[in-house]
Coordinates of C-alpha atoms in Angstrom, one line a residue:
X1 CA -8.6 -84.7 1.4
X2 CA -6.5 -81.5 1.7
X3 CA -9.1 -80.1 4.0
X4 CA -9.6 -83.1 6.0
X5 CA -5.5 -83.0 6.6
X6 CA -5.8 -79.7 7.6
X7 CA -8.2 -80.2 10.1
X8 CA -6.5 -83.1 11.5
X9 CA -3.2 -81.3 11.6
X10 CA -4.6 -77.9 13.0
X11 CA -6.0 -80.0 16.2
X12 CA -3.3 -82.0 16.6
X13 CA -0.8 -79.1 16.6
X14 CA -3.0 -77.5 19.2
X15 CA -3.4 -80.7 21.7
X16 CA 0.6 -81.2 21.4
X17 CA 1.2 -77.5 22.2
X18 CA -1.2 -77.9 25.3
X19 CA 1.4 -80.5 26.7
X20 CA 4.1 -78.2 25.9
X21 CA 3.0 -75.4 27.3
X22 CA 1.5 -77.2 30.7
X23 CA 4.8 -76.3 32.7
X24 CA 4.3 -72.9 32.1
X25 CA 0.7 -72.9 33.4
X26 CA -0.8 -70.9 30.3
X27 CA -4.6 -71.4 29.4
X28 CA -5.2 -73.6 26.6
X29 CA -6.7 -71.1 24.7
X30 CA -3.0 -69.2 24.4
X31 CA -1.5 -72.5 23.6
X32 CA -4.0 -73.0 20.7
X33 CA -3.4 -69.6 18.9
X34 CA 0.3 -70.3 19.4
X35 CA -0.2 -73.5 17.4
X36 CA -2.1 -71.8 14.6
X37 CA 0.7 -69.0 14.3
X38 CA 3.3 -71.7 14.0
X39 CA 1.3 -74.0 11.3
X40 CA 0.1 -70.7 9.9
X41 CA 1.5 -69.0 6.5
X42 CA 4.0 -67.3 8.1
X43 CA 5.9 -70.0 9.7
X44 CA 5.9 -73.6 8.7
X45 CA 3.4 -72.7 5.6
X46 CA 6.4 -70.9 4.3
X47 CA 8.0 -74.4 3.6
X48 CA 5.2 -75.0 1.3
X49 CA 4.7 -78.7 2.2
X50 CA 1.1 -80.3 2.5
X51 CA 0.4 -81.4 5.9
X52 CA 3.2 -79.1 7.6
X53 CA 0.8 -76.1 7.9
X54 CA -1.3 -73.6 6.0
X55 CA 0.9 -72.8 3.1
X56 CA -1.5 -69.7 2.3
X57 CA -4.1 -67.2 3.8
X58 CA -6.7 -68.8 1.4
X59 CA -5.8 -72.1 2.8
X60 CA -6.8 -70.9 6.4
X61 CA -9.9 -68.9 5.1
X62 CA -11.2 -72.2 3.4
X63 CA -11.8 -73.3 7.1
X64 CA -13.8 -70.1 8.1
X65 CA -17.1 -72.3 7.9
X66 CA -15.7 -74.1 11.2
X67 CA -14.8 -70.7 12.9
X68 CA -18.5 -69.5 12.3
X69 CA -20.2 -72.7 13.6
X70 CA -17.9 -72.6 16.8
X71 CA -18.9 -69.2 17.1
X72 CA -22.5 -70.0 17.0
X73 CA -21.9 -72.4 19.8
X74 CA -19.8 -70.3 22.1
X75 CA -22.9 -67.6 21.7
X76 CA -25.1 -70.3 22.4
X77 CA -23.5 -71.4 25.5
X78 CA -23.2 -67.7 26.6
X79 CA -27.1 -67.4 26.2
X80 CA -27.4 -70.0 28.8
X81 CA -26.0 -67.4 31.4
X82 CA -29.2 -65.3 31.0
X83 CA -31.3 -67.6 33.0
X84 CA -34.6 -65.8 34.7
X85 CA -33.0 -66.7 38.3
X86 CA -29.8 -65.3 37.7
X87 CA -30.6 -62.1 36.1
X88 CA -32.9 -60.9 38.6
X89 CA -29.8 -60.7 40.7
X90 CA -27.1 -59.2 38.1
X91 CA -29.2 -57.9 35.5
X92 CA -28.9 -54.2 36.3
X93 CA -25.5 -54.7 36.9
X94 CA -24.7 -56.2 33.9
X95 CA -26.5 -53.8 31.8
X96 CA -24.7 -50.6 33.2
X97 CA -21.3 -52.1 33.4
X98 CA -21.5 -53.7 29.7
X99 CA -22.9 -50.3 28.3
X100 CA -20.4 -47.9 29.9
X101 CA -17.5 -49.8 29.6
X102 CA -17.7 -50.1 26.0
X103 CA -18.5 -46.3 25.7
X104 CA -15.5 -45.4 27.8
X105 CA -13.0 -47.2 25.9
X106 CA -14.3 -45.6 22.4
X107 CA -13.8 -42.5 24.2
X108 CA -10.4 -43.2 25.6
X109 CA -9.3 -44.3 22.2
X110 CA -10.7 -41.5 20.2
X111 CA -9.0 -38.7 22.1
X112 CA -5.7 -40.6 22.1
X113 CA -5.9 -41.4 18.4
X114 CA -7.2 -37.8 17.9
X115 CA -4.0 -36.5 19.5
X116 CA -1.8 -39.0 17.4
X117 CA -3.6 -37.5 14.1
X118 CA -2.5 -33.8 15.2
X119 CA 0.9 -35.0 15.7
X120 CA 1.0 -37.0 12.4
X121 CA -2.1 -36.1 10.0
X122 CA -0.3 -37.5 7.1
X123 CA -0.4 -40.9 8.6
X124 CA -4.0 -40.9 10.4
X125 CA -7.1 -39.2 9.6
X126 CA -10.2 -38.1 11.8
X127 CA -12.2 -40.8 10.1
X128 CA -9.5 -43.4 10.7
X129 CA -9.3 -42.8 14.7
X130 CA -13.3 -42.4 14.8
X131 CA -13.6 -45.9 13.4
X132 CA -11.1 -47.6 15.4
X133 CA -12.5 -45.9 18.5
X134 CA -15.6 -47.7 17.3
X135 CA -13.7 -51.0 17.1
X136 CA -12.5 -50.9 20.6
X137 CA -15.8 -52.1 22.1
X138 CA -15.6 -55.3 21.0
X139 CA -14.6 -58.0 23.6
X140 CA -13.8 -61.7 22.5
X141 CA -16.6 -63.8 24.1
X142 CA -14.8 -67.0 22.7
X143 CA -11.2 -66.5 24.7
X144 CA -13.4 -65.6 27.9
X145 CA -15.6 -68.6 27.6
X146 CA -13.1 -70.9 27.4
X147 CA -10.9 -69.8 30.1
X148 CA -13.7 -70.1 32.3
X149 CA -14.4 -73.7 31.1
X150 CA -11.2 -74.7 31.2
X151 CA -10.5 -73.8 35.1
X152 CA -13.7 -74.5 36.1
X153 CA -14.2 -70.9 37.3
X154 CA -17.3 -70.1 39.7
X155 CA -18.1 -66.9 41.4
X156 CA -19.6 -63.5 41.7
X157 CA -17.3 -61.9 39.1
X158 CA -17.3 -65.0 36.5
X159 CA -21.5 -64.9 36.8
X160 CA -21.5 -61.4 36.0
X161 CA -18.5 -61.7 33.1
X162 CA -20.3 -63.6 30.8
X163 CA -23.7 -61.6 30.3
X164 CA -21.5 -58.6 30.1
X165 CA -19.4 -60.1 27.2
X166 CA -22.7 -60.9 25.5
X167 CA -24.0 -57.6 25.8
X168 CA -20.7 -56.2 24.4
X169 CA -21.6 -57.5 21.1
X170 CA -25.2 -55.5 20.9
X171 CA -23.3 -52.3 22.5
X172 CA -20.5 -52.8 20.2
X173 CA -22.6 -52.8 16.7
X174 CA -24.6 -49.6 17.6
X175 CA -21.1 -47.6 18.6
X176 CA -19.8 -49.0 15.5
X177 CA -22.7 -48.4 13.2
X178 CA -22.8 -44.7 14.4
X179 CA -19.2 -43.7 14.5
X180 CA -18.5 -45.6 11.2
X181 CA -21.3 -43.4 9.8
X182 CA -20.0 -40.1 11.4
X183 CA -16.3 -41.4 9.6
X184 CA -18.0 -41.7 6.3
X185 CA -20.0 -38.5 6.7
X186 CA -16.6 -36.4 7.7
X187 CA -15.0 -38.1 4.1
X188 CA -18.2 -37.4 1.8
X189 CA -19.7 -34.6 3.7
X190 CA -23.1 -36.2 3.4
X191 CA -25.0 -37.5 6.7
X192 CA -26.8 -40.9 6.1
X193 CA -29.2 -41.4 9.3
X194 CA -30.3 -44.5 7.6
X195 CA -26.8 -46.1 7.9
X196 CA -25.9 -44.6 11.1
X197 CA -29.2 -45.6 13.1
X198 CA -31.7 -47.5 11.3
X199 CA -29.6 -50.4 10.0
X200 CA -27.8 -51.2 13.3
X201 CA -31.3 -51.0 14.9
X202 CA -32.7 -53.5 12.7
X203 CA -29.9 -55.9 12.7
X204 CA -30.1 -56.2 16.3
X205 CA -33.9 -56.0 16.5
X206 CA -34.1 -58.8 13.8
X207 CA -31.3 -60.7 15.5
X208 CA -33.0 -61.1 18.7
X209 CA -36.8 -61.9 17.2
X210 CA -35.0 -64.8 15.1
X211 CA -33.1 -66.5 17.9
X212 CA -36.1 -66.0 20.1
X213 CA -38.3 -67.6 17.4
X214 CA -35.6 -70.6 17.0
X215 CA -35.4 -71.1 20.8
X216 CA -39.2 -71.7 20.9
X217 CA -39.3 -74.1 18.3
X218 CA -36.4 -76.0 19.5
X219 CA -37.9 -76.4 22.7
X220 CA -41.4 -77.6 21.1
X221 CA -39.4 -80.2 19.0
X222 CA -37.2 -81.5 21.9
X223 CA -40.6 -82.3 23.3
X224 CA -40.9 -85.2 20.6
X225 CA -38.3 -87.4 21.7
X226 CA -37.7 -89.5 24.8
X227 CA -34.2 -89.9 24.3
X228 CA -31.3 -87.4 25.7
X229 CA -29.2 -88.3 22.7
X230 CA -31.8 -87.4 20.3
X231 CA -32.6 -84.1 22.1
X232 CA -28.8 -83.2 22.0
X233 CA -28.7 -84.3 18.6
X234 CA -31.7 -81.9 17.8
X235 CA -30.4 -79.1 19.9
X236 CA -26.9 -78.9 17.8
X237 CA -28.5 -79.2 14.4
X238 CA -30.3 -76.0 15.4
X239 CA -27.3 -74.2 16.3
X240 CA -25.9 -75.3 12.9
X241 CA -29.3 -74.2 11.5
X242 CA -29.3 -71.0 13.2
X243 CA -25.7 -69.9 11.9
X244 CA -26.8 -70.6 8.4
X245 CA -30.0 -68.8 8.7
X246 CA -28.2 -65.7 10.3
X247 CA -25.9 -65.5 7.2
X248 CA -29.3 -64.5 5.2
X249 CA -29.0 -60.6 4.0
X250 CA -31.7 -58.6 2.3
X251 CA -31.3 -54.9 0.7
X252 CA -34.3 -52.9 0.5
X253 CA -33.2 -49.8 -1.1
X254 CA -30.7 -48.1 1.6
X255 CA -32.2 -50.2 4.0
X256 CA -30.1 -53.4 5.1
X257 CA -31.6 -56.2 6.8
X258 CA -29.1 -58.4 8.3
X259 CA -28.5 -60.8 11.3
X260 CA -25.9 -60.9 13.7
X261 CA -24.9 -64.6 14.1
X262 CA -23.8 -64.1 17.9
X263 CA -27.2 -62.3 18.9
X264 CA -29.0 -64.8 17.1
X265 CA -27.3 -67.8 18.7
X266 CA -26.9 -65.9 22.0
X267 CA -30.9 -65.5 22.1
X268 CA -31.2 -68.9 20.7
X269 CA -29.7 -70.4 24.1
X270 CA -31.2 -67.7 26.5
X271 CA -35.1 -68.5 25.2
X272 CA -34.0 -72.5 25.2
X273 CA -32.5 -72.6 28.5
X274 CA -35.3 -70.5 30.0
X275 CA -38.4 -72.4 28.6
X276 CA -37.0 -75.8 28.4
X277 CA -37.0 -78.0 31.6
X278 CA -34.3 -80.2 30.2
X279 CA -32.0 -77.4 29.0
X280 CA -29.2 -77.9 32.0
X281 CA -28.5 -81.6 30.8
X282 CA -28.5 -80.7 27.1
X283 CA -26.3 -77.6 27.6
X284 CA -23.9 -79.8 29.5
X285 CA -23.9 -82.2 26.5
X286 CA -23.3 -79.7 23.9
X287 CA -20.4 -78.5 25.8
X288 CA -18.4 -81.7 25.5
X289 CA -19.5 -82.3 22.2
X290 CA -18.2 -78.8 21.2
X291 CA -14.4 -79.3 23.0
X292 CA -12.5 -80.3 19.8
X293 CA -14.4 -77.8 17.7
X294 CA -13.7 -75.1 20.2
X295 CA -9.9 -76.2 20.1
X296 CA -10.0 -76.2 16.2
X297 CA -11.5 -72.6 15.9
X298 CA -8.3 -71.1 17.9
X299 CA -5.9 -72.8 15.9
X300 CA -7.6 -71.6 12.9
X301 CA -7.6 -68.2 14.7
X302 CA -3.9 -67.9 15.5
X303 CA -3.4 -69.1 11.8
X304 CA -5.2 -65.8 10.7
X305 CA -3.1 -63.6 12.8
X306 CA -1.1 -61.8 9.9
X307 CA 2.6 -61.2 11.3
X308 CA 3.3 -59.1 8.5
X309 CA 1.8 -56.3 10.0
X310 CA 4.9 -55.9 12.8
X311 CA 7.0 -54.9 9.6
X312 CA 5.2 -51.4 9.6
X313 CA 6.3 -48.6 12.0
X314 CA 3.3 -46.3 11.9
X315 CA 1.0 -49.5 12.4
X316 CA 3.0 -50.7 15.3
X317 CA 3.2 -47.2 16.9
X318 CA -0.4 -46.4 16.3
X319 CA -1.4 -50.3 17.5
X320 CA 0.4 -49.6 20.5
X321 CA -1.6 -46.2 21.7
X322 CA -4.8 -48.3 20.7
X323 CA -4.1 -51.2 22.7
X324 CA -2.8 -49.0 26.1
X325 CA -5.7 -46.5 25.6
X326 CA -8.3 -49.4 24.8
X327 CA -7.2 -51.5 27.9
X328 CA -7.2 -48.2 30.2
X329 CA -11.0 -47.3 28.8
X330 CA -12.2 -51.2 29.5
X331 CA -10.5 -51.1 32.9
X332 CA -11.5 -47.8 34.3
X333 CA -15.0 -47.8 32.5
X334 CA -15.6 -51.2 34.1
X335 CA -14.4 -50.1 37.6
X336 CA -16.1 -46.7 37.7
X337 CA -19.5 -48.4 36.5
X338 CA -18.9 -51.5 38.9
X339 CA -18.5 -48.9 42.0
X340 CA -22.0 -47.2 40.6
X341 CA -23.8 -50.3 40.8
X342 CA -22.4 -51.1 44.1
X343 CA -20.0 -54.2 43.1
X344 CA -17.6 -56.2 45.4
X345 CA -14.3 -54.6 46.0
X346 CA -13.1 -58.0 43.9
X347 CA -15.4 -57.0 41.0
X348 CA -14.4 -53.4 40.7
X349 CA -10.6 -54.4 40.9
X350 CA -10.7 -57.4 38.4
X351 CA -13.6 -57.5 36.2
X352 CA -12.1 -54.8 33.8
X353 CA -9.1 -57.3 33.1
X354 CA -11.1 -60.2 31.9
X355 CA -12.7 -57.8 29.3
X356 CA -9.5 -56.9 27.3
X357 CA -9.2 -60.0 24.7
X358 CA -10.4 -59.1 21.3
X359 CA -11.1 -61.1 18.1
X360 CA -13.9 -61.9 15.8
X361 CA -16.2 -59.1 16.2
X362 CA -13.5 -56.8 16.1
X363 CA -12.0 -58.3 13.1
X364 CA -15.5 -58.4 11.3
X365 CA -15.6 -54.4 12.1
X366 CA -12.4 -53.8 10.3
X367 CA -13.3 -55.9 7.4
X368 CA -16.4 -53.9 6.9
X369 CA -14.2 -50.8 7.2
X370 CA -11.6 -51.8 4.6
X371 CA -14.1 -52.4 2.0
X372 CA -15.9 -49.1 2.5
X373 CA -12.7 -46.7 2.8
X374 CA -10.5 -48.7 0.3
X375 CA -6.8 -47.8 1.0
X376 CA -7.4 -45.7 4.1
X377 CA -9.2 -49.0 5.4
X378 CA -6.1 -51.1 4.9
X379 CA -4.6 -49.2 7.5
X380 CA -7.5 -49.6 10.2
X381 CA -7.9 -53.2 9.3
X382 CA -3.7 -53.5 10.0
X383 CA -4.0 -51.8 13.2
X384 CA -6.8 -53.7 14.1
X385 CA -5.0 -57.2 13.1
X386 CA -2.0 -55.9 15.5
X387 CA -4.2 -55.3 18.4
X388 CA -6.0 -58.6 17.9
X389 CA -2.7 -60.4 17.6
X390 CA -1.4 -59.0 21.0
X391 CA -4.7 -59.3 22.7
X392 CA -5.4 -62.8 21.9
X393 CA -2.0 -64.1 23.0
X394 CA -1.9 -62.4 26.4
X395 CA -5.4 -61.7 26.9
X396 CA -6.4 -65.3 28.4
X397 CA -3.6 -65.4 30.4
X398 CA -4.8 -62.0 31.9
X399 CA -8.3 -63.3 32.2
X400 CA -7.0 -66.4 34.0
X401 CA -4.9 -64.3 36.5
X402 CA -8.1 -61.9 37.4
X403 CA -10.5 -64.7 38.0
X404 CA -7.7 -66.3 40.2
X405 CA -6.9 -63.1 42.2
X406 CA -10.9 -62.8 42.4
X407 CA -11.1 -66.4 43.9
X408 CA -13.2 -67.8 40.9
X409 CA -10.6 -70.0 40.1
X410 CA -9.8 -72.4 43.0
X411 CA -6.5 -74.3 43.5
X412 CA -7.1 -77.8 43.3
X413 CA -7.5 -79.3 46.8
X414 CA -5.3 -82.4 48.6
X415 CA -8.5 -84.3 48.4
X416 CA -9.0 -84.0 44.6
X417 CA -5.2 -84.3 44.0
X418 CA -5.4 -87.7 46.2
X419 CA -8.4 -89.1 43.9
X420 CA -6.5 -88.5 40.6
X421 CA -3.4 -90.0 41.8
X422 CA -5.1 -93.0 43.0
X423 CA -6.8 -93.2 39.7
X424 CA -3.4 -93.1 38.0
X425 CA -2.1 -95.8 40.0
X426 CA -5.1 -98.0 39.7
X427 CA -4.8 -97.8 35.7
X428 CA -1.2 -98.3 35.9
X429 CA -1.6 -101.4 37.8
X430 CA -4.4 -103.0 35.3
X431 CA -1.8 -102.2 32.4
X432 CA 0.8 -104.1 33.8
X433 CA -1.5 -107.1 34.6

């Protein structure tokens, strides 16, 4: 009962917050996140009343399975952006920009935090600075996708944005593994090449292979059904199955075999959309089915944001440096690589702004760092939490503004407004009768 009550309260709070924020014209993602903060352990949860919020972080983490499934569907939807006909036009640009913007963000944060280390060596070590630089690569695909969907963004920038966000996960895994391995070797004096190079490559290859196999199997199973309803049910089932399989982990001595659920589900969507002739309709059906799931995901994400990090001055200071230089790295890395690949002026100017949101993947990275580094890892985790709190609240708004400035979000035409007005008036008349 308590779980169902938490889910219903979270959904209700998120939906009501979108209405409260409508006059401010903020993205729904921001409203969901703020609703999560309000019903989280640091606000209404402090009252200790069931049904008025999450009383503890344990209560929030009890719904983590929902977040994992939601991320699986988000990655599956992003896989739809890798259709062969689209990749022929933007494949090279997406690859170059996706790699370079991540590396430049890491470089900017590494340099900035190294200066902080020289200034305050007792607060921040070189190992911590290198690890935070690696975490800077990660971008949140969920917030970006939700803004694109809410405003029905279409255009050259949007076409390039979603594949880059998907590639960002693979690049981030490699950069984090290499940087984290170097950071650990600085602390112990031992260089472990298996952790630095072998394990991340195995994870990426295994994730893409598993996703490709499952995408092919899903397409074959879809042929057994004539009803689109049953096909949609099969699609949803397979995404959930894929999330479950991606949780499998095997250790063979020093070699770690694991999967990235984002990469596996993204590859599932990519293969499915390229070999299944009915994928367009099924993808649209899945998008409608997952709307409340995504809303719940962002409310839970908001509740997970730990406001306690604001109480520590050093964390706030380092967090501000991290946010500023990661943002500069993302923007200028994107701007330079977009110029190199001869993108349009609008893409060069605004694409970097849309890559600022940061959440799930970064939180996963800082959790690994906290587990490996002990007390030193706690500082990394808290700085990342501070940055995620800021990025998740302002990132969706900046993404919307950038898409509008680039012309990918069109203002509602007078014709559409008139049709909506006529429908509302017709509904009122029917109710009055």
